[in-house]
Coordinates of C-alpha atoms and ligand atoms in Angstrom, one line a residue:
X112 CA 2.5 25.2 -21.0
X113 CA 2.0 21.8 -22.1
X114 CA -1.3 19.7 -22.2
X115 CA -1.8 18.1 -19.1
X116 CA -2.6 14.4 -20.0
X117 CA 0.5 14.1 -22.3
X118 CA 2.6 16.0 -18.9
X119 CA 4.9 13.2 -17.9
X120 CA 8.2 14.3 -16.3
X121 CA 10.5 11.0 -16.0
X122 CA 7.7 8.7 -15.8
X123 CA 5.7 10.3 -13.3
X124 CA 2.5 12.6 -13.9
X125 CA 3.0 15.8 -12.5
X126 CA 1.1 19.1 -12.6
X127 CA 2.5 21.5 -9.7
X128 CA 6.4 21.1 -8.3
X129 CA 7.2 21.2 -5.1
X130 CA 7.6 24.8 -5.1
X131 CA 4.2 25.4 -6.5
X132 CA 5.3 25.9 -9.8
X133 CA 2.8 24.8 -12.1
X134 CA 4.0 22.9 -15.1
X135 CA 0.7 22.3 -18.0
X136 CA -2.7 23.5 -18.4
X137 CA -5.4 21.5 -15.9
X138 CA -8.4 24.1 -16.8
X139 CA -9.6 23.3 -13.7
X140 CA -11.5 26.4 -12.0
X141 CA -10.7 28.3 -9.3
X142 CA -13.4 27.1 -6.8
X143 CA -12.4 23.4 -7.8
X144 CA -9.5 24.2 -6.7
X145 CA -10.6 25.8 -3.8
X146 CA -12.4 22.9 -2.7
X147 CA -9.3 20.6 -3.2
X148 CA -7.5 22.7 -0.4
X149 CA -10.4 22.7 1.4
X150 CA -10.7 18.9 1.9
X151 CA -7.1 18.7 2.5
X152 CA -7.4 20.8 5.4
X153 CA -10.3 19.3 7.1
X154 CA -8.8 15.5 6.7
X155 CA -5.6 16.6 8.3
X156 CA -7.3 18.1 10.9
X157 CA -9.2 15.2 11.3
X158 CA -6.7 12.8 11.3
X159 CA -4.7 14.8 13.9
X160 CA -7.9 14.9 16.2
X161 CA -8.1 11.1 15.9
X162 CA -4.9 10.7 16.8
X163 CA -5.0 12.5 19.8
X164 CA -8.5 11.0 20.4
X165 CA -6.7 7.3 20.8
X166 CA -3.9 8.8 22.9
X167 CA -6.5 9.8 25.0
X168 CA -8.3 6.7 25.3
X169 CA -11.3 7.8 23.8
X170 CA -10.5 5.7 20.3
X171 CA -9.2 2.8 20.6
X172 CA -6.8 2.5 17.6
X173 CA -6.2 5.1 14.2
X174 CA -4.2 4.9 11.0
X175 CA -2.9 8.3 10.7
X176 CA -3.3 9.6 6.6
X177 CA -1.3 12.6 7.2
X178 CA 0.7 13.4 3.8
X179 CA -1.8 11.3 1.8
X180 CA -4.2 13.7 1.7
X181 CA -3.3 14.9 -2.0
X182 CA -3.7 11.3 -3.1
X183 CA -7.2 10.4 -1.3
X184 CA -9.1 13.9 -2.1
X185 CA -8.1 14.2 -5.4
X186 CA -9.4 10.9 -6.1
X187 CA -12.0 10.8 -4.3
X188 CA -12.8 13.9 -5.9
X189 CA -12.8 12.9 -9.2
X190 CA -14.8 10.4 -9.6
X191 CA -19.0 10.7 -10.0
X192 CA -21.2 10.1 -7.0
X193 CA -23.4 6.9 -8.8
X194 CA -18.8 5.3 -9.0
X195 CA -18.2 3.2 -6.0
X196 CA -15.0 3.3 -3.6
X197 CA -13.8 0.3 -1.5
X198 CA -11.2 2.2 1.0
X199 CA -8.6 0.6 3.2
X200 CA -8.6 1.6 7.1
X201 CA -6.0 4.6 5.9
X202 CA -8.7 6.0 3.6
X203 CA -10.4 8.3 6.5
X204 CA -10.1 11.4 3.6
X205 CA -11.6 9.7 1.1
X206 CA -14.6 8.8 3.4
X207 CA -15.6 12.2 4.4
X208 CA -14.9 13.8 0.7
X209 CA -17.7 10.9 -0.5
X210 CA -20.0 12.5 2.7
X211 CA -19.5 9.8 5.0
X212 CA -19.7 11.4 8.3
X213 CA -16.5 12.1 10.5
X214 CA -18.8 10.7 13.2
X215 CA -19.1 7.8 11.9
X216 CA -15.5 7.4 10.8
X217 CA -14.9 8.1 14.6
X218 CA -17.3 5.7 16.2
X219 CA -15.8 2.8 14.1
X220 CA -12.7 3.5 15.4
X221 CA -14.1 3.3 18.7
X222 CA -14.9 0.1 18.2
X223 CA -18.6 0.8 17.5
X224 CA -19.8 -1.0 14.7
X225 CA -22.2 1.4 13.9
X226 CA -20.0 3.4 12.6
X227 CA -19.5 1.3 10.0
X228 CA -23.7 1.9 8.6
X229 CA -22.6 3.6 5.7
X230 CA -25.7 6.8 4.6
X231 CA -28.4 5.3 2.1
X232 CA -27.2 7.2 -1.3
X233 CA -23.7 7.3 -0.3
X234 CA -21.5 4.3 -2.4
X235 CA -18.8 3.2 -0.6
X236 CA -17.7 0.5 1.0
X237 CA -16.7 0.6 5.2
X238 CA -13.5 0.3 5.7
X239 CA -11.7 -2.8 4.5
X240 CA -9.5 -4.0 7.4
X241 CA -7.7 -7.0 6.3
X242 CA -5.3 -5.8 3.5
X243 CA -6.1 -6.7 -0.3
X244 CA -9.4 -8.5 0.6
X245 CA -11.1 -5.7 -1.1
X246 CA -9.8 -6.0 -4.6
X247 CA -11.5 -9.4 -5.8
X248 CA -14.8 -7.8 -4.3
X249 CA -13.7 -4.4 -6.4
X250 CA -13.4 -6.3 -10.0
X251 CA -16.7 -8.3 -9.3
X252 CA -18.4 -5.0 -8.4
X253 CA -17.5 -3.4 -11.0
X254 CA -18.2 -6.7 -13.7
X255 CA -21.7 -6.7 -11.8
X256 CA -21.9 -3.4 -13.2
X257 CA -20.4 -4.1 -16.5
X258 CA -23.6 -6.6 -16.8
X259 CA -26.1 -4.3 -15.4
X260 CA -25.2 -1.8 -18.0
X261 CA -24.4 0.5 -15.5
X262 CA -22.7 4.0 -16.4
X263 CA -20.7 3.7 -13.4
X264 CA -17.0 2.6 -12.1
X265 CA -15.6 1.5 -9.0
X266 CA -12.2 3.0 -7.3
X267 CA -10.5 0.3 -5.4
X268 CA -7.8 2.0 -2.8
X269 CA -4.9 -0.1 -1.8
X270 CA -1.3 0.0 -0.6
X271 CA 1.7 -1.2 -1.6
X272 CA 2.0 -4.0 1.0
X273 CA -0.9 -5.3 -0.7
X274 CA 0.5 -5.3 -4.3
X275 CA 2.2 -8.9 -2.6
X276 CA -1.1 -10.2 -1.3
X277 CA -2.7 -13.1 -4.2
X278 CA -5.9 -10.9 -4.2
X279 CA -4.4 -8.4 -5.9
X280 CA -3.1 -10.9 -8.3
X281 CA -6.5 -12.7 -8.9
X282 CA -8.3 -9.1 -8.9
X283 CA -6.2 -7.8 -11.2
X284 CA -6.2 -10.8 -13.4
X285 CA -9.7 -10.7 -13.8
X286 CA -10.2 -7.5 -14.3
X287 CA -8.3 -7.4 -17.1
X288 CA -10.0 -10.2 -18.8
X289 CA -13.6 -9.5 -18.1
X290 CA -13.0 -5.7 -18.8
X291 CA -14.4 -5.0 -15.5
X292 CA -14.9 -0.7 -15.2
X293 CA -12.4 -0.3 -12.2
X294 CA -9.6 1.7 -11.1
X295 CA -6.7 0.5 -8.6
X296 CA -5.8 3.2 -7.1
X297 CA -2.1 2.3 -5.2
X298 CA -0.8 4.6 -2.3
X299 CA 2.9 3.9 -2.7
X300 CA 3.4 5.5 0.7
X301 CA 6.6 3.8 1.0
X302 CA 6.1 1.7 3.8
X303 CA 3.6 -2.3 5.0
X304 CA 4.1 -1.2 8.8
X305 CA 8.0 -2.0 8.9
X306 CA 8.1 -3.3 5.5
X307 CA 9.9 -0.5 2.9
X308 CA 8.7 -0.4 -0.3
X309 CA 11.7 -2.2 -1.9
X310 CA 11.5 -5.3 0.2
X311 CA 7.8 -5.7 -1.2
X312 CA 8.6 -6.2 -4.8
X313 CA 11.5 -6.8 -7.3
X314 CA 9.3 -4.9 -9.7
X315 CA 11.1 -1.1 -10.7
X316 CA 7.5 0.0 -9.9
X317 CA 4.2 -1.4 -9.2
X318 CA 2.4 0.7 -11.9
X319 CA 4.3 -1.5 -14.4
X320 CA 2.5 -4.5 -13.0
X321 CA -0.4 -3.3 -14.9
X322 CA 0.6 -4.5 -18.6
X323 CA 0.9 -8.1 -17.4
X324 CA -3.1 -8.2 -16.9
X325 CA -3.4 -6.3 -19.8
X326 CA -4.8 -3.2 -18.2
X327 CA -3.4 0.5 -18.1
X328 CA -0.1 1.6 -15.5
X329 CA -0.2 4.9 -14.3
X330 CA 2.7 6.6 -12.3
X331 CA 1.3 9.7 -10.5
X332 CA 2.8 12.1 -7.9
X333 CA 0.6 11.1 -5.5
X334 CA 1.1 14.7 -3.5
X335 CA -0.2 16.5 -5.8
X336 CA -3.8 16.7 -6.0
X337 CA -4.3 18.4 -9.0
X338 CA -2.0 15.4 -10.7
X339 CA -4.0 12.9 -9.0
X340 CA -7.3 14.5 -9.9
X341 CA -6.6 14.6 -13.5
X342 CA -5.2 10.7 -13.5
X343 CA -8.0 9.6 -11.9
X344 CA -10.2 11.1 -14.5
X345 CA -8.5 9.8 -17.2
X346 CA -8.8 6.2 -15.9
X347 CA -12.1 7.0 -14.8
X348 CA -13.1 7.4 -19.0
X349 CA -10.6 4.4 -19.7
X350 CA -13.0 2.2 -17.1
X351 CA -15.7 3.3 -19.2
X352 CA -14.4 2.1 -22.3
X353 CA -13.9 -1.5 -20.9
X354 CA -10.3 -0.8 -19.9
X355 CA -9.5 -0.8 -16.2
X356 CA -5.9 0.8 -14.9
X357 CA -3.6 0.1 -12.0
X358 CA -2.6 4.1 -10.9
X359 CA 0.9 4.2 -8.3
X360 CA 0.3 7.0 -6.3
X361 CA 3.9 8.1 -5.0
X362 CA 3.3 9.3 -1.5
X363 CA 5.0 9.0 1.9
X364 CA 3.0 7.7 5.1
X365 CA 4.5 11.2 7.4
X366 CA 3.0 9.2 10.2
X367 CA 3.3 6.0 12.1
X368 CA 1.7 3.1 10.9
X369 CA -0.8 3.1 12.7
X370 CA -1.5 4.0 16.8
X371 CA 0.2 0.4 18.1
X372 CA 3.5 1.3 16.5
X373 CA 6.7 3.5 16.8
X374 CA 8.2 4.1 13.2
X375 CA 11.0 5.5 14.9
X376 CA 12.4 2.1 15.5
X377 CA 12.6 1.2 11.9
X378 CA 12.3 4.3 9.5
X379 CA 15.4 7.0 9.0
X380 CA 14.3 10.6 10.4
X381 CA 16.4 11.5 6.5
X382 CA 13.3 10.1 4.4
X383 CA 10.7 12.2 6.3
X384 CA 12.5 15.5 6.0
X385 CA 13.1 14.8 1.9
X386 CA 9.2 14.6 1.8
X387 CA 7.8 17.3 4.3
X388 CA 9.4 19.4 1.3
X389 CA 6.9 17.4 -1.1
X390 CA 4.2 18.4 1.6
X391 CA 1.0 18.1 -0.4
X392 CA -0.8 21.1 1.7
X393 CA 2.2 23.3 1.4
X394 CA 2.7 22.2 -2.7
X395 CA -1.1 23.5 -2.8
X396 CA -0.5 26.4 -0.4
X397 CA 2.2 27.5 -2.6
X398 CA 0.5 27.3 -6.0
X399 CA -2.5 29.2 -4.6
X400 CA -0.7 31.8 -3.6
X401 CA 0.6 31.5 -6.9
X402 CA -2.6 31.8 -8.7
X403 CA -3.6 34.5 -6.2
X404 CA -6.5 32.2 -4.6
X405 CA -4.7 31.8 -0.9
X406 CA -4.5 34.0 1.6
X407 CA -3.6 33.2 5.6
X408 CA -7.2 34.8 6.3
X409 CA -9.0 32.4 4.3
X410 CA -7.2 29.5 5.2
X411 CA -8.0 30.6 8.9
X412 CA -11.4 30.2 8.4
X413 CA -10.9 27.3 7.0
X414 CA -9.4 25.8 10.2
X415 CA -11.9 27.0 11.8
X416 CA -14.4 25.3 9.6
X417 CA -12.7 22.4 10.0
X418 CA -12.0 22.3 13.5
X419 CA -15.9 23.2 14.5
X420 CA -17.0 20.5 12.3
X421 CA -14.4 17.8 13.8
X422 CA -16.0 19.4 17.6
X423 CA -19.6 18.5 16.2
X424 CA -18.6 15.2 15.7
X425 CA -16.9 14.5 19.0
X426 CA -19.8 15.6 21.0
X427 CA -22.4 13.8 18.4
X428 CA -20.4 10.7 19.1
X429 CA -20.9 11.6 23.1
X430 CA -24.2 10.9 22.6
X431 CA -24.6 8.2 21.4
X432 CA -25.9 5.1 23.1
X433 CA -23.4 2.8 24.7
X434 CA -23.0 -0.8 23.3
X435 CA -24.1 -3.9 25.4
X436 CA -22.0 -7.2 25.2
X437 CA -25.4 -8.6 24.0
X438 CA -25.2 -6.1 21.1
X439 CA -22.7 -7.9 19.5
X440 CA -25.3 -10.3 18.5
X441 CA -27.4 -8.1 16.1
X442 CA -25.0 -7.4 13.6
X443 CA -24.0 -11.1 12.4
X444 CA -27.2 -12.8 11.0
X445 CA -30.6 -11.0 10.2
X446 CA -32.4 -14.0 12.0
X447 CA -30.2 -15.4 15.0
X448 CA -29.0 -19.3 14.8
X449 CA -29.7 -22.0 17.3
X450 CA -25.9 -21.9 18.3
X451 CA -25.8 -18.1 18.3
X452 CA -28.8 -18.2 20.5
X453 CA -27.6 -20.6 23.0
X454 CA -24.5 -18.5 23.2
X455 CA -26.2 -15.3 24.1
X456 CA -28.2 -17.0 26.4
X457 CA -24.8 -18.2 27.9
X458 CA -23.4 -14.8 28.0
X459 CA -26.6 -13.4 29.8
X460 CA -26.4 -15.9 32.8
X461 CA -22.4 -15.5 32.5
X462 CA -22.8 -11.5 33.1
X463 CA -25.7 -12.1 35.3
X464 CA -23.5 -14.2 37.8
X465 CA -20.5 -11.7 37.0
X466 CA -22.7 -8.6 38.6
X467 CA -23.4 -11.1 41.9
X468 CA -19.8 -11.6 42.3
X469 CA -18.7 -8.3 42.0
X470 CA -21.5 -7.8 44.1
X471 CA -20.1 -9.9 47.1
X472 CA -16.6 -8.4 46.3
X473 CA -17.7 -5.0 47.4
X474 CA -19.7 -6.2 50.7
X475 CA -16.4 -8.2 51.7
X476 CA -14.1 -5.8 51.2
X477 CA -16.4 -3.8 54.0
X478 CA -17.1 -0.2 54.6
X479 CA -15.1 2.5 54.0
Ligands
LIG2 C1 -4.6 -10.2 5.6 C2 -3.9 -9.3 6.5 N1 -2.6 -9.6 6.8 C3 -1.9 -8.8 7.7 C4 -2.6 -7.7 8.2 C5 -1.8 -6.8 9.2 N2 -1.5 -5.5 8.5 C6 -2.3 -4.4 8.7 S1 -1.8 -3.1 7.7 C7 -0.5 -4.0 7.0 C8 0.4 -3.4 6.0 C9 -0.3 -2.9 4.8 O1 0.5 -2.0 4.1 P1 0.0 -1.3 2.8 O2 -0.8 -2.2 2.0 O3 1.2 -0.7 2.1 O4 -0.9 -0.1 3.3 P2 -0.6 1.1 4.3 O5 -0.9 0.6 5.7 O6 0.8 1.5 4.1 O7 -1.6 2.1 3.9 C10 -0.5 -5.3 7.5 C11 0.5 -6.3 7.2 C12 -3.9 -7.4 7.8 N3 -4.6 -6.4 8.3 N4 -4.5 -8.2 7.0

């Protein structure tokens, strides 16, 4: 067995094959490795309840993260609770393995802002919707820090399709030359919606972007958690030190886009069998069983863990309160404007007269 950090098969940081074989020492202990399945299972599960949630009208829109899970739990895992994350809207693992709850993941995607009131204690960002905008605000968190003195890093997700975006460019640039403690951790999963991977950038791989800002590149096999784990730690310690690293996670998106599209029109059915092999569930199953940690019981109650969890948070979203129009108005300005003001009061007369009408309708149409 070789030592793991110096473990690089061509170019990319592996611990455990596809067939579970495990390749150099991690030293990680068994109930670490435990939890890594665990968390695996439970944002699978949850990301296959959402999606069913939408197609039942009871979300109104998901990005699936199934076969990213290796590559959001590990890192998520690896960083320290006082480190910061600024997810994407993929990063749905990553949320709940930093304790924000699936509730609240859920009721965002609902359209409820609410969900969105992240716990006190709890350091990550919500969910950055438009793509890239969250690096520059990653690299100035993280110099903020820098300044404060604080012994603490910030883990900046992002996808390929944003590697094109000029935030990434100024982030990156800046990072590099303030020393800012940050990690940019990239989800190569291969596809911007419709967009492959190779029509993104002429660049052999986006890690190698990294030396141009004079920060670390990192190639990682982004399904395997163990791999991810240990890269993450590495450039967690590298942060530290005043040196931030761009780390290409190599994952595939097993899913559509998100619920509005069909990657059937665009993406070869060949691709997605070549990585269900790389499954990162089954890659973990595998070594497990391995290591004599797995069996089908245990991972049973797992499920059922999981699954009874995902219910609690399906019926705590039930109850919560339904939003008014008017509510939109709370969540802008601690003090309401003039003009926001004198559009509310607009709104309230508009809805007013709206109930008369419908009002009228119903008498019109007459008696059944
Ligand atoms: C600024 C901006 N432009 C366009 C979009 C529409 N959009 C949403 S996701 C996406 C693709 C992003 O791909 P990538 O960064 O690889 O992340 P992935 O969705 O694969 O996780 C685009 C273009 C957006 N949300 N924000």
């Amino acid at each position: 067995m070789k030592d793991s950090v110096n473990f690089v098969k061509e170019g990319i940081f592996q611990i455990i094959d596809e067939r579970g074989e495990c390749h150099a020492d991690h030293n990680l202990s068994k109930n670490k490795l435990r939890e890594m399945f665990w968390w695996m299972i439970y944002s699978r599960r949850a990301s296959e309840k959402a999606l069913k949630m939408q197609r039942q009208g009871k979300i109104g829109t998901f990005l699936p993260l199934d076969g990213q899970e290796a590559s959001q739990v590990g890192s998520a895992m690896a960083i320290n609770k006082e480190d910061w994350i600024f997810p994407t809207y993929r990063e749905m693992g990553a949320q709940i393995v930093r304790s924000v709850p699936l509730v609240n993941i859920l009721l965002y995607y609902a359209g409820d802002i609410r969900g969105n009131l992240i716990p006190k204690n709890v350091n990550n960002l919500p969910f950055y919707i438009p793509v890239g905008t969250q690096i520059p605000h990653a690299t100035g968190t993280a110099w903020a820090m820098k300044i404060q003195k604080k012994r603490s890093v910030v883990l900046c997700y992002l996808g390929d399709g944003a590697t094109s975006k000029g935030d990434f460019h100024e982030g990156l640039n800046f990072a590099g030359v303030m020393k800012s403690p940050v990690i940019f951790f990239c989800q190569n999963n291969g596809w911007a919606i419709s967009v492959p991977r190779e029509k993104q950038t002429a660049s052999r791989t986006i890690a190698q972007k990294a030396f141009a800002y004079g920060m670390e590149g990192l190639i990682v096999d982004g399904n395997d958690v163990i791999a991810v784990y240990l890269a993450v730690q590495h450039a967690r310690k590298r942060a530290m030190e005043g040196v931030p690293t761009l780390i290409e996670a190599l994952t595939y998106r097993m899913k559509m886009h998100s619920t509005a599209d069909d990657p059937k029109r665009y993406e070869d059915n060949k691709n997605l069998k070549i990585w269900e092999k790389k499954d990162p569930i089954k890659r973990m199953r595998l070594y497990l069983k391995k290591e004599k940690i797995w069996t089908r019981g245990w991972e049973k109650t797992l499920e059922k863990k999981a699954d009874r969890l995902i219910e609690d948070a399906v019926k705590k979203m039930g109850k919560v309160s339904q939003l008014t129009p008017e509510d939109m108005f709370n969540s802008i300005y601690s003090k309401m404007t003039p003009k926001l003001t004198e559009e509310l009061e607009y709104l309230k007369e508009n809805l007013a007269n709206r109930e008369v009408e419908e009002e009228t309708q119903e008498i019109k149409g007459g008696f059944p």
